[in-house]
mmCIF file of C-alpha atoms and ligand atoms in Angstrom:
data_model
loop_
_atom_site.group_PDB
_atom_site.id
_atom_site.type_symbol
_atom_site.label_atom_id
_atom_site.label_comp_id
_atom_site.label_asym_id
_atom_site.label_seq_id
_atom_site.Cartn_x
_atom_site.Cartn_y
_atom_site.Cartn_z
ATOM 1 C CA UNK A 235 105.472 179.629 81.493
ATOM 2 C CA UNK A 236 102.328 178.307 83.144
ATOM 3 C CA UNK A 237 100.171 176.549 80.549
ATOM 4 C CA UNK A 238 96.419 176.758 80.829
ATOM 5 C CA UNK A 239 96.195 172.979 80.658
ATOM 6 C CA UNK A 240 99.128 170.590 80.291
ATOM 7 C CA UNK A 241 97.478 167.643 78.515
ATOM 8 C CA UNK A 242 100.845 166.074 77.798
ATOM 9 C CA UNK A 243 101.667 166.134 81.490
ATOM 10 C CA UNK A 244 98.277 164.674 82.409
ATOM 11 C CA UNK A 245 98.719 161.787 79.967
ATOM 12 C CA UNK A 246 102.304 161.186 81.063
ATOM 13 C CA UNK A 247 101.095 160.318 84.569
ATOM 14 C CA UNK A 248 99.381 157.168 83.292
ATOM 15 C CA UNK A 249 101.454 156.616 80.150
ATOM 16 C CA UNK A 250 102.353 152.985 80.846
ATOM 17 C CA UNK A 251 98.823 151.858 81.530
ATOM 18 C CA UNK A 252 97.461 153.828 78.592
ATOM 19 C CA UNK A 253 100.038 152.374 76.206
ATOM 20 C CA UNK A 254 99.130 148.898 77.385
ATOM 21 C CA UNK A 255 95.425 149.566 76.917
ATOM 22 C CA UNK A 256 95.949 150.976 73.416
ATOM 23 C CA UNK A 257 98.188 148.029 72.472
ATOM 24 C CA UNK A 258 95.501 145.641 73.701
ATOM 25 C CA UNK A 259 93.003 147.227 71.307
ATOM 26 C CA UNK A 260 95.339 147.463 68.325
ATOM 27 C CA UNK A 261 96.350 143.812 68.773
ATOM 28 C CA UNK A 262 92.771 142.635 69.225
ATOM 29 C CA UNK A 263 91.666 143.411 65.677
ATOM 30 C CA UNK A 264 88.302 144.672 67.051
ATOM 31 C CA UNK A 265 87.885 148.444 66.928
ATOM 32 C CA UNK A 266 84.218 149.300 67.469
ATOM 33 C CA UNK A 267 81.463 148.139 69.801
ATOM 34 C CA UNK A 268 83.455 145.444 71.550
ATOM 35 C CA UNK A 269 84.698 144.464 74.964
ATOM 36 C CA UNK A 270 86.391 147.813 75.677
ATOM 37 C CA UNK A 271 83.115 149.689 75.280
ATOM 38 C CA UNK A 272 81.271 147.161 77.369
ATOM 39 C CA UNK A 273 83.825 147.351 80.174
ATOM 40 C CA UNK A 274 84.053 151.128 80.192
ATOM 41 C CA UNK A 275 80.269 151.545 80.047
ATOM 42 C CA UNK A 276 79.880 149.235 83.003
ATOM 43 C CA UNK A 277 82.589 150.967 85.029
ATOM 44 C CA UNK A 278 81.302 154.426 84.207
ATOM 45 C CA UNK A 279 77.712 153.486 85.076
ATOM 46 C CA UNK A 280 78.970 152.149 88.424
ATOM 47 C CA UNK A 281 81.016 155.283 88.990
ATOM 48 C CA UNK A 282 78.124 157.645 88.229
ATOM 49 C CA UNK A 283 75.597 155.434 89.972
ATOM 50 C CA UNK A 284 73.127 154.701 87.175
ATOM 51 C CA UNK A 285 71.817 151.437 85.778
ATOM 52 C CA UNK A 286 72.843 152.250 82.195
ATOM 53 C CA UNK A 287 75.678 153.954 80.361
ATOM 54 C CA UNK A 288 75.863 154.208 76.578
ATOM 55 C CA UNK A 289 79.115 155.325 74.980
ATOM 56 C CA UNK A 290 78.579 157.727 72.067
ATOM 57 C CA UNK A 291 80.730 159.789 69.705
ATOM 58 C CA UNK A 292 80.845 163.037 71.717
ATOM 59 C CA UNK A 293 79.097 165.095 74.359
ATOM 60 C CA UNK A 294 76.931 167.044 71.922
ATOM 61 C CA UNK A 295 75.563 163.807 70.484
ATOM 62 C CA UNK A 296 74.899 162.489 73.988
ATOM 63 C CA UNK A 297 72.543 165.436 74.602
ATOM 64 C CA UNK A 298 71.040 165.222 71.117
ATOM 65 C CA UNK A 299 70.226 161.527 71.612
ATOM 66 C CA UNK A 300 68.578 162.024 74.989
ATOM 67 C CA UNK A 301 66.147 164.572 73.566
ATOM 68 C CA UNK A 302 65.614 162.577 70.383
ATOM 69 C CA UNK A 303 64.833 159.484 72.466
ATOM 70 C CA UNK A 304 62.155 161.414 74.369
ATOM 71 C CA UNK A 305 60.699 162.424 70.997
ATOM 72 C CA UNK A 306 60.747 158.800 69.795
ATOM 73 C CA UNK A 307 59.070 157.779 73.054
ATOM 74 C CA UNK A 308 56.295 160.259 72.296
ATOM 75 C CA UNK A 309 57.078 162.276 75.393
ATOM 76 C CA UNK A 310 58.055 165.368 73.404
ATOM 77 C CA UNK A 311 57.300 166.723 69.966
ATOM 78 C CA UNK A 312 59.171 169.206 67.809
ATOM 79 C CA UNK A 313 58.184 172.710 68.894
ATOM 80 C CA UNK A 314 58.066 171.763 72.569
ATOM 81 C CA UNK A 315 60.140 173.779 75.008
ATOM 82 C CA UNK A 316 63.257 172.862 76.927
ATOM 83 C CA UNK A 317 64.402 175.210 79.693
ATOM 84 C CA UNK A 318 68.143 175.755 79.780
ATOM 85 C CA UNK A 319 70.575 178.218 81.378
ATOM 86 C CA UNK A 320 71.394 181.114 79.036
ATOM 87 C CA UNK A 321 75.107 181.149 79.933
ATOM 88 C CA UNK A 322 75.895 177.557 78.981
ATOM 89 C CA UNK A 323 78.317 176.340 76.355
ATOM 90 C CA UNK A 324 76.539 176.384 72.993
ATOM 91 C CA UNK A 325 76.387 172.565 72.747
ATOM 92 C CA UNK A 326 73.583 172.343 75.336
ATOM 93 C CA UNK A 327 71.473 174.644 73.175
ATOM 94 C CA UNK A 328 72.472 173.092 69.847
ATOM 95 C CA UNK A 329 71.219 169.740 71.128
ATOM 96 C CA UNK A 330 67.792 171.306 71.679
ATOM 97 C CA UNK A 331 67.494 173.125 68.351
ATOM 98 C CA UNK A 332 68.930 170.128 66.461
ATOM 99 C CA UNK A 333 65.794 168.239 67.555
ATOM 100 C CA UNK A 334 63.412 170.998 66.461
ATOM 101 C CA UNK A 335 62.728 171.821 70.112
ATOM 102 C CA UNK A 336 62.669 175.348 71.485
ATOM 103 C CA UNK A 337 65.256 176.438 74.047
ATOM 104 C CA UNK A 338 63.936 178.760 76.731
ATOM 105 C CA UNK A 339 66.914 180.668 78.063
ATOM 106 C CA UNK A 340 67.047 181.262 81.791
ATOM 107 C CA UNK A 341 69.436 183.637 83.513
ATOM 108 C CA UNK A 342 72.047 182.260 85.911
ATOM 109 C CA UNK A 343 72.988 183.605 89.315
ATOM 110 C CA UNK A 344 75.933 185.931 89.162
ATOM 111 C CA UNK A 345 77.930 184.374 91.984
ATOM 112 C CA UNK A 346 77.396 180.670 91.338
ATOM 113 C CA UNK A 347 77.080 180.900 87.514
ATOM 114 C CA UNK A 348 74.374 178.249 87.810
ATOM 115 C CA UNK A 349 70.781 178.517 86.616
ATOM 116 C CA UNK A 350 68.756 180.803 88.889
ATOM 117 C CA UNK A 351 66.253 178.361 90.317
ATOM 118 C CA UNK A 352 63.940 181.188 91.335
ATOM 119 C CA UNK A 353 63.428 182.108 87.661
ATOM 120 C CA UNK A 354 62.523 178.659 86.381
ATOM 121 C CA UNK A 355 58.862 178.432 87.353
ATOM 122 C CA UNK A 356 57.809 181.654 85.619
ATOM 123 C CA UNK A 357 59.143 180.268 82.313
ATOM 124 C CA UNK A 358 57.160 177.023 82.441
ATOM 125 C CA UNK A 359 54.289 176.754 79.903
ATOM 126 C CA UNK A 360 52.141 173.845 78.669
ATOM 127 C CA UNK A 361 54.760 173.250 76.009
ATOM 128 C CA UNK A 362 57.607 172.858 78.516
ATOM 129 C CA UNK A 363 58.749 169.253 78.501
ATOM 130 C CA UNK A 364 62.211 169.275 80.041
ATOM 131 C CA UNK A 365 64.698 171.246 82.091
ATOM 132 C CA UNK A 366 68.314 170.850 81.106
ATOM 133 C CA UNK A 367 70.634 171.849 83.914
ATOM 134 C CA UNK A 368 74.323 172.356 83.203
ATOM 135 C CA UNK A 369 76.925 171.749 85.895
ATOM 136 C CA UNK A 370 78.920 174.591 84.435
ATOM 137 C CA UNK A 371 82.635 174.900 85.229
ATOM 138 C CA UNK A 372 82.334 171.661 87.239
ATOM 139 C CA UNK A 373 79.930 172.980 89.865
ATOM 140 C CA UNK A 374 76.695 171.229 90.751
ATOM 141 C CA UNK A 375 73.589 173.015 89.450
ATOM 142 C CA UNK A 376 71.122 170.538 90.958
ATOM 143 C CA UNK A 377 69.009 171.263 94.004
ATOM 144 C CA UNK A 378 66.046 169.644 95.713
ATOM 145 C CA UNK A 379 63.986 172.646 94.654
ATOM 146 C CA UNK A 380 64.806 171.983 90.993
ATOM 147 C CA UNK A 381 63.862 168.334 91.377
ATOM 148 C CA UNK A 382 60.581 169.272 93.052
ATOM 149 C CA UNK A 383 59.726 171.729 90.250
ATOM 150 C CA UNK A 384 60.348 169.050 87.621
ATOM 151 C CA UNK A 385 58.127 166.614 89.480
ATOM 152 C CA UNK A 386 55.378 169.175 89.984
ATOM 153 C CA UNK A 387 55.262 170.178 86.285
ATOM 154 C CA UNK A 388 56.085 166.779 84.777
ATOM 155 C CA UNK A 389 59.362 167.954 83.245
ATOM 156 C CA UNK A 390 62.176 165.559 82.412
ATOM 157 C CA UNK A 391 65.326 166.627 84.203
ATOM 158 C CA UNK A 392 68.339 166.335 81.913
ATOM 159 C CA UNK A 393 71.846 166.982 83.186
ATOM 160 C CA UNK A 394 74.601 168.321 80.965
ATOM 161 C CA UNK A 395 77.476 166.782 82.877
ATOM 162 C CA UNK A 396 80.148 167.530 80.277
ATOM 163 C CA UNK A 397 82.189 169.566 82.773
ATOM 164 C CA UNK A 398 81.450 167.819 86.048
ATOM 165 C CA UNK A 399 82.434 164.139 86.029
ATOM 166 C CA UNK A 400 82.880 163.098 89.644
ATOM 167 C CA UNK A 401 80.983 166.016 91.180
ATOM 168 C CA UNK A 402 78.974 164.940 94.222
ATOM 169 C CA UNK A 403 75.630 166.226 95.531
ATOM 170 C CA UNK A 404 74.844 164.820 98.995
ATOM 171 C CA UNK A 405 76.549 161.519 98.336
ATOM 172 C CA UNK A 406 75.271 161.128 94.761
ATOM 173 C CA UNK A 407 77.173 161.915 91.592
ATOM 174 C CA UNK A 408 75.989 164.467 89.088
ATOM 175 C CA UNK A 409 74.875 162.464 86.080
ATOM 176 C CA UNK A 410 72.625 160.359 88.320
ATOM 177 C CA UNK A 411 70.443 163.135 89.746
ATOM 178 C CA UNK A 412 67.970 163.594 86.903
ATOM 179 C CA UNK A 413 66.253 161.387 84.321
ATOM 180 C CA UNK A 414 69.215 161.250 81.959
ATOM 181 C CA UNK A 415 72.614 162.888 81.600
ATOM 182 C CA UNK A 416 75.018 163.689 78.786
ATOM 183 C CA UNK A 417 78.765 163.458 79.360
ATOM 184 C CA UNK A 418 81.652 164.634 77.185
ATOM 185 C CA UNK A 419 85.102 163.086 77.029
ATOM 186 C CA UNK A 420 86.614 165.838 74.886
ATOM 187 C CA UNK A 421 90.368 165.751 75.614
ATOM 188 C CA UNK A 422 90.351 168.863 77.824
ATOM 189 C CA UNK A 423 87.491 167.714 80.059
ATOM 190 C CA UNK A 424 88.251 166.314 83.518
ATOM 191 C CA UNK A 425 87.811 162.815 82.092
ATOM 192 C CA UNK A 426 89.228 163.214 78.606
ATOM 193 C CA UNK A 427 89.840 160.795 75.744
ATOM 194 C CA UNK A 428 92.436 161.023 72.959
ATOM 195 C CA UNK A 429 89.885 162.514 70.638
ATOM 196 C CA UNK A 430 86.125 162.861 70.823
ATOM 197 C CA UNK A 431 83.930 160.745 73.051
ATOM 198 C CA UNK A 432 80.767 160.980 75.093
ATOM 199 C CA UNK A 433 78.199 159.004 77.049
ATOM 200 C CA UNK A 434 74.606 158.982 78.207
ATOM 201 C CA UNK A 435 73.816 157.752 81.717
ATOM 202 C CA UNK A 436 70.311 156.937 82.904
ATOM 203 C CA UNK A 437 68.224 154.527 84.971
ATOM 204 C CA UNK A 438 65.558 154.496 82.270
ATOM 205 C CA UNK A 439 65.882 151.268 80.351
ATOM 206 C CA UNK A 440 63.681 152.295 77.435
ATOM 207 C CA UNK A 441 65.627 155.529 76.980
ATOM 208 C CA UNK A 442 68.921 153.631 77.176
ATOM 209 C CA UNK A 443 67.837 151.199 74.474
ATOM 210 C CA UNK A 444 66.641 153.952 72.151
ATOM 211 C CA UNK A 445 69.823 156.011 72.641
ATOM 212 C CA UNK A 446 71.971 152.986 71.843
ATOM 213 C CA UNK A 447 69.893 152.306 68.737
ATOM 214 C CA UNK A 448 69.924 155.939 67.526
ATOM 215 C CA UNK A 449 73.695 156.146 67.891
ATOM 216 C CA UNK A 450 74.071 153.022 65.750
ATOM 217 C CA UNK A 451 72.211 154.165 62.609
ATOM 218 C CA UNK A 452 68.885 153.581 64.314
ATOM 219 C CA UNK A 453 69.519 149.885 63.958
ATOM 220 C CA UNK A 454 68.172 147.447 66.508
ATOM 221 C CA UNK A 455 69.475 144.466 64.648
ATOM 222 C CA UNK A 456 72.038 144.362 61.893
ATOM 223 C CA UNK A 457 70.518 145.775 58.670
ATOM 224 C CA UNK A 458 67.139 146.395 60.333
ATOM 225 C CA UNK A 459 66.423 150.089 60.979
ATOM 226 C CA UNK A 460 63.872 151.308 63.471
ATOM 227 C CA UNK A 461 64.850 155.011 63.527
ATOM 228 C CA UNK A 462 66.656 157.415 61.224
ATOM 229 C CA UNK A 463 69.721 157.403 63.427
ATOM 230 C CA UNK A 464 73.322 158.292 62.763
ATOM 231 C CA UNK A 465 76.739 156.818 63.216
ATOM 232 C CA UNK A 466 77.653 158.133 66.664
ATOM 233 C CA UNK A 467 79.629 155.459 68.472
ATOM 234 C CA UNK A 468 82.513 155.510 70.927
ATOM 235 C CA UNK A 469 85.707 153.927 69.539
ATOM 236 C CA UNK A 470 87.253 150.955 71.324
ATOM 237 C CA UNK A 471 90.549 152.814 71.685
ATOM 238 C CA UNK A 472 88.830 155.747 73.372
ATOM 239 C CA UNK A 473 86.915 153.428 75.704
ATOM 240 C CA UNK A 474 90.158 151.676 76.662
ATOM 241 C CA UNK A 475 91.912 154.977 77.397
ATOM 242 C CA UNK A 476 88.932 156.281 79.349
ATOM 243 C CA UNK A 477 88.769 153.123 81.433
ATOM 244 C CA UNK A 478 92.364 153.720 82.574
ATOM 245 C CA UNK A 479 91.787 157.412 83.308
ATOM 246 C CA UNK A 480 88.536 156.707 85.152
ATOM 247 C CA UNK A 481 90.504 154.804 87.801
ATOM 248 C CA UNK A 482 92.412 157.995 88.625
ATOM 249 C CA UNK A 483 89.582 160.473 88.251
ATOM 250 C CA UNK A 484 88.855 160.907 91.955
ATOM 251 C CA UNK A 485 92.533 161.346 92.714
ATOM 252 C CA UNK A 486 92.822 163.951 89.960
ATOM 253 C CA UNK A 487 89.744 165.769 91.218
ATOM 254 C CA UNK A 488 91.317 165.915 94.685
ATOM 255 C CA UNK A 489 94.428 167.512 93.173
ATOM 256 C CA UNK A 490 92.236 170.007 91.307
ATOM 257 C CA UNK A 491 90.522 170.879 94.574
ATOM 258 C CA UNK A 492 93.868 171.502 96.232
ATOM 259 C CA UNK A 493 94.869 173.974 93.521
ATOM 260 C CA UNK A 494 91.471 175.662 93.784
ATOM 261 C CA UNK A 495 91.734 175.843 97.579
ATOM 262 C CA UNK A 496 95.019 177.726 97.286
ATOM 263 C CA UNK A 497 93.570 180.166 94.749
ATOM 264 C CA UNK A 498 90.528 180.725 96.932
ATOM 265 C CA UNK A 499 92.641 181.354 99.993
ATOM 266 C CA UNK A 500 95.521 183.324 98.553
ATOM 267 C CA UNK A 501 94.153 185.394 95.683
ATOM 268 C CA UNK A 502 93.300 188.790 97.131
ATOM 269 C CA UNK A 503 92.430 191.600 94.794
ATOM 270 C CA UNK A 504 89.786 194.282 95.119
ATOM 271 C CA UNK A 505 88.889 194.061 91.423
ATOM 272 C CA UNK A 506 88.619 190.275 91.250
ATOM 273 C CA UNK A 507 85.597 188.166 92.096
ATOM 274 C CA UNK A 508 86.532 184.604 93.024
ATOM 275 C CA UNK A 509 84.089 181.722 92.578
ATOM 276 C CA UNK A 510 81.762 181.278 95.547
ATOM 277 C CA UNK A 511 81.617 177.642 96.601
ATOM 278 C CA UNK A 512 79.490 176.597 99.534
ATOM 279 C CA UNK A 513 80.091 172.850 99.507
ATOM 280 C CA UNK A 514 83.489 171.316 98.783
ATOM 281 C CA UNK A 515 81.974 168.172 97.225
ATOM 282 C CA UNK A 516 79.903 170.157 94.779
ATOM 283 C CA UNK A 517 82.722 171.515 92.588
ATOM 284 C CA UNK A 518 85.289 169.551 90.591
ATOM 285 C CA UNK A 519 86.946 172.660 89.099
ATOM 286 C CA UNK A 520 86.908 171.755 85.452
ATOM 287 C CA UNK A 521 87.349 175.497 85.165
ATOM 288 C CA UNK A 522 88.398 178.062 87.775
ATOM 289 C CA UNK A 523 86.419 181.131 86.745
ATOM 290 C CA UNK A 524 87.252 184.546 88.119
ATOM 291 C CA UNK A 525 85.569 187.766 87.113
ATOM 292 C CA UNK A 526 87.109 191.181 86.539
ATOM 293 C CA UNK A 527 85.637 194.326 84.965
ATOM 294 C CA UNK A 528 88.988 194.913 83.264
ATOM 295 C CA UNK A 529 89.187 191.353 81.990
ATOM 296 C CA UNK A 530 91.115 192.073 78.762
ATOM 297 C CA UNK A 531 93.754 194.064 80.670
ATOM 298 C CA UNK A 532 94.040 191.296 83.259
ATOM 299 C CA UNK A 533 94.432 188.637 80.583
ATOM 300 C CA UNK A 534 97.183 190.654 78.842
ATOM 301 C CA UNK A 535 98.906 191.333 82.158
ATOM 302 C CA UNK A 536 98.927 187.626 83.045
ATOM 303 C CA UNK A 537 100.132 186.744 79.563
ATOM 304 C CA UNK A 538 103.039 189.176 79.992
ATOM 305 C CA UNK A 539 103.899 187.303 83.188
ATOM 306 C CA UNK A 540 103.863 183.977 81.311
ATOM 307 C CA UNK A 541 100.472 182.782 82.474
ATOM 308 C CA UNK A 542 98.003 181.377 79.976
ATOM 309 C CA UNK A 543 94.320 181.980 80.593
ATOM 310 C CA UNK A 544 91.136 181.294 78.624
ATOM 311 C CA UNK A 545 87.670 182.850 78.501
ATOM 312 C CA UNK A 546 84.609 180.631 79.034
ATOM 313 C CA UNK A 547 82.970 182.045 77.005
ATOM 314 C CA UNK A 548 83.511 185.308 75.133
ATOM 315 C CA UNK A 549 80.080 185.481 73.403
ATOM 316 C CA UNK A 550 76.851 184.152 74.963
ATOM 317 C CA UNK A 551 74.684 181.822 72.856
ATOM 318 C CA UNK A 552 71.954 184.431 72.363
ATOM 319 C CA UNK A 553 74.440 186.816 70.745
ATOM 320 C CA UNK A 554 75.770 184.266 68.270
ATOM 321 C CA UNK A 555 75.189 184.606 64.536
ATOM 322 C CA UNK A 556 73.689 181.104 64.411
ATOM 323 C CA UNK A 557 70.727 182.284 66.538
ATOM 324 C CA UNK A 558 69.789 185.656 64.958
ATOM 325 C CA UNK A 559 66.276 185.444 66.467
ATOM 326 C CA UNK A 560 67.774 186.002 69.931
ATOM 327 C CA UNK A 561 70.367 188.633 69.133
ATOM 328 C CA UNK A 562 68.209 191.441 70.525
ATOM 329 C CA UNK A 563 67.306 189.623 73.734
ATOM 330 C CA UNK A 564 68.554 191.235 76.901
ATOM 331 C CA UNK A 565 70.012 188.811 79.445
ATOM 332 C CA UNK A 566 72.112 191.111 81.620
ATOM 333 C CA UNK A 567 73.532 188.544 84.063
ATOM 334 C CA UNK A 568 74.600 186.215 81.269
ATOM 335 C CA UNK A 569 76.101 189.137 79.360
ATOM 336 C CA UNK A 570 78.008 190.354 82.397
ATOM 337 C CA UNK A 571 79.498 186.904 82.963
ATOM 338 C CA UNK A 572 80.585 186.661 79.346
ATOM 339 C CA UNK A 573 82.111 190.146 79.562
ATOM 340 C CA UNK A 574 84.039 189.565 82.796
ATOM 341 C CA UNK A 575 84.917 185.862 83.068
ATOM 342 C CA UNK A 576 88.540 184.692 82.912
ATOM 343 C CA UNK A 577 89.689 181.124 83.590
ATOM 344 C CA UNK A 578 92.934 180.573 85.473
ATOM 345 C CA UNK A 579 95.217 177.587 84.784
ATOM 346 C CA UNK A 580 94.150 174.585 86.800
ATOM 347 C CA UNK A 581 95.054 170.928 86.411
ATOM 348 C CA UNK A 582 96.065 167.911 88.468
ATOM 349 C CA UNK A 583 99.663 168.258 87.281
ATOM 350 C CA UNK A 584 100.353 171.853 88.315
ATOM 351 C CA UNK A 585 103.366 172.245 90.585
ATOM 352 C CA UNK A 586 103.216 174.335 93.743
ATOM 353 C CA UNK A 587 105.678 176.766 92.113
ATOM 354 C CA UNK A 588 103.289 177.232 89.221
ATOM 355 C CA UNK A 589 100.425 177.829 91.628
ATOM 356 C CA UNK A 590 102.599 180.373 93.483
ATOM 357 C CA UNK A 591 103.345 182.097 90.199
ATOM 358 C CA UNK A 592 99.678 182.405 89.237
ATOM 359 C CA UNK A 593 98.703 183.743 92.659
ATOM 360 C CA UNK A 594 101.549 186.278 92.753
ATOM 361 C CA UNK A 595 100.789 187.460 89.232
ATOM 362 C CA UNK A 596 97.052 187.885 89.825
ATOM 363 C CA UNK A 597 97.631 189.688 93.125
ATOM 364 C CA UNK A 598 100.037 192.145 91.494
ATOM 365 C CA UNK A 599 97.623 193.166 88.730
ATOM 366 C CA UNK A 600 97.397 196.961 88.495
HETATM 367 C C1 LIG B 86 82.157 170.156 76.125
HETATM 368 C C2 LIG B 86 80.740 170.435 76.378
HETATM 369 C C3 LIG B 86 79.716 169.841 75.638
HETATM 370 C C4 LIG B 86 79.940 169.082 74.375
HETATM 371 O O1 LIG B 86 80.838 168.050 74.442
HETATM 372 P P1 LIG B 86 81.655 167.604 73.147
HETATM 373 O O2 LIG B 86 82.222 166.300 73.544
HETATM 374 O O3 LIG B 86 82.688 168.638 72.890
HETATM 375 O O4 LIG B 86 80.680 167.478 72.019
HETATM 376 C C5 LIG B 86 78.413 170.049 76.035
HETATM 377 N N1 LIG B 86 78.111 170.828 77.081
HETATM 378 C C6 LIG B 86 79.058 171.444 77.801
HETATM 379 C C7 LIG B 86 78.659 172.284 78.971
HETATM 380 C C8 LIG B 86 80.408 171.277 77.474
HETATM 381 O O5 LIG B 86 81.331 171.911 78.190
#
């Protein structure tokens, strides 16, 4: 059987170092907001290429805190608009509505799955305050045109980098390309913890300070509360584990790219659309998305051949029950992607036999 993602196998690669790191924390008697967080934050900021990194409880909170910090800074007010791709994972959108801001859903491009940059400008109004781009599936959504639009209209550029740790745009990492970025360390992400975790990266010192304060009850100083914050901190154990895995992230990304390169070269099927990738640096293959009009049949066929697949994602945000006001919206590209997308197994621990198996199975789909 080829698993969609062998987390046990991924952990086993670094088991000794991880066990040592966990033992260091358990023996230290210090479990929150200590040296492990400090070290990981410093290493991750260096890796991404930003001045600041703040560890938080999860990726959703990372995005929530960025927007909330802009509200606290007086840059945005509830009711203001944030432009966001319509086909993203729901967390990007939840972070906007959680802050009383209004998401403006923008269609992606069918072949790249990334926000269609030609559609952004027509959605900008006086209430638009930010553009949140999402490096969906691990592919860079940034472009110089997007940056120029944000500058021209005074929009903050926020990156949802939950799926793209280590992705590179012309020598710079995603997560350092905009004004602030949210990262997730959910176990299945390319850089995954042993539970929930997240981070905000930014060069903006004021934003960094506010995010850190918000995620610690809004407290600047013990028992003194500046904001109505929440408890949203990264555990020491998670920081210690992440610091080990960060050292191997580039190596793991390279292995992911090798699997993807074989799929791209060897999968040949008239009914299957492979991802279109123009620049090797700009995709870290968190997900390998293919599209097929007969997606359900393909998924069942692969399952019968022992190959696990997932769908990212079966229902677009605007069709979800939690957003009834959008249920009648028509976003045909987004809807097509959600109808046709299927994610093939891909991880840094796949064997070449497993890759062979996936390719042979997909190619023999009838
Ligand atoms: C995983 C994910 C998030 C949320 O991260 P969590 O750590 O699960 O809260 C946000 N955006 C995208 C695109 C994601 O894939």
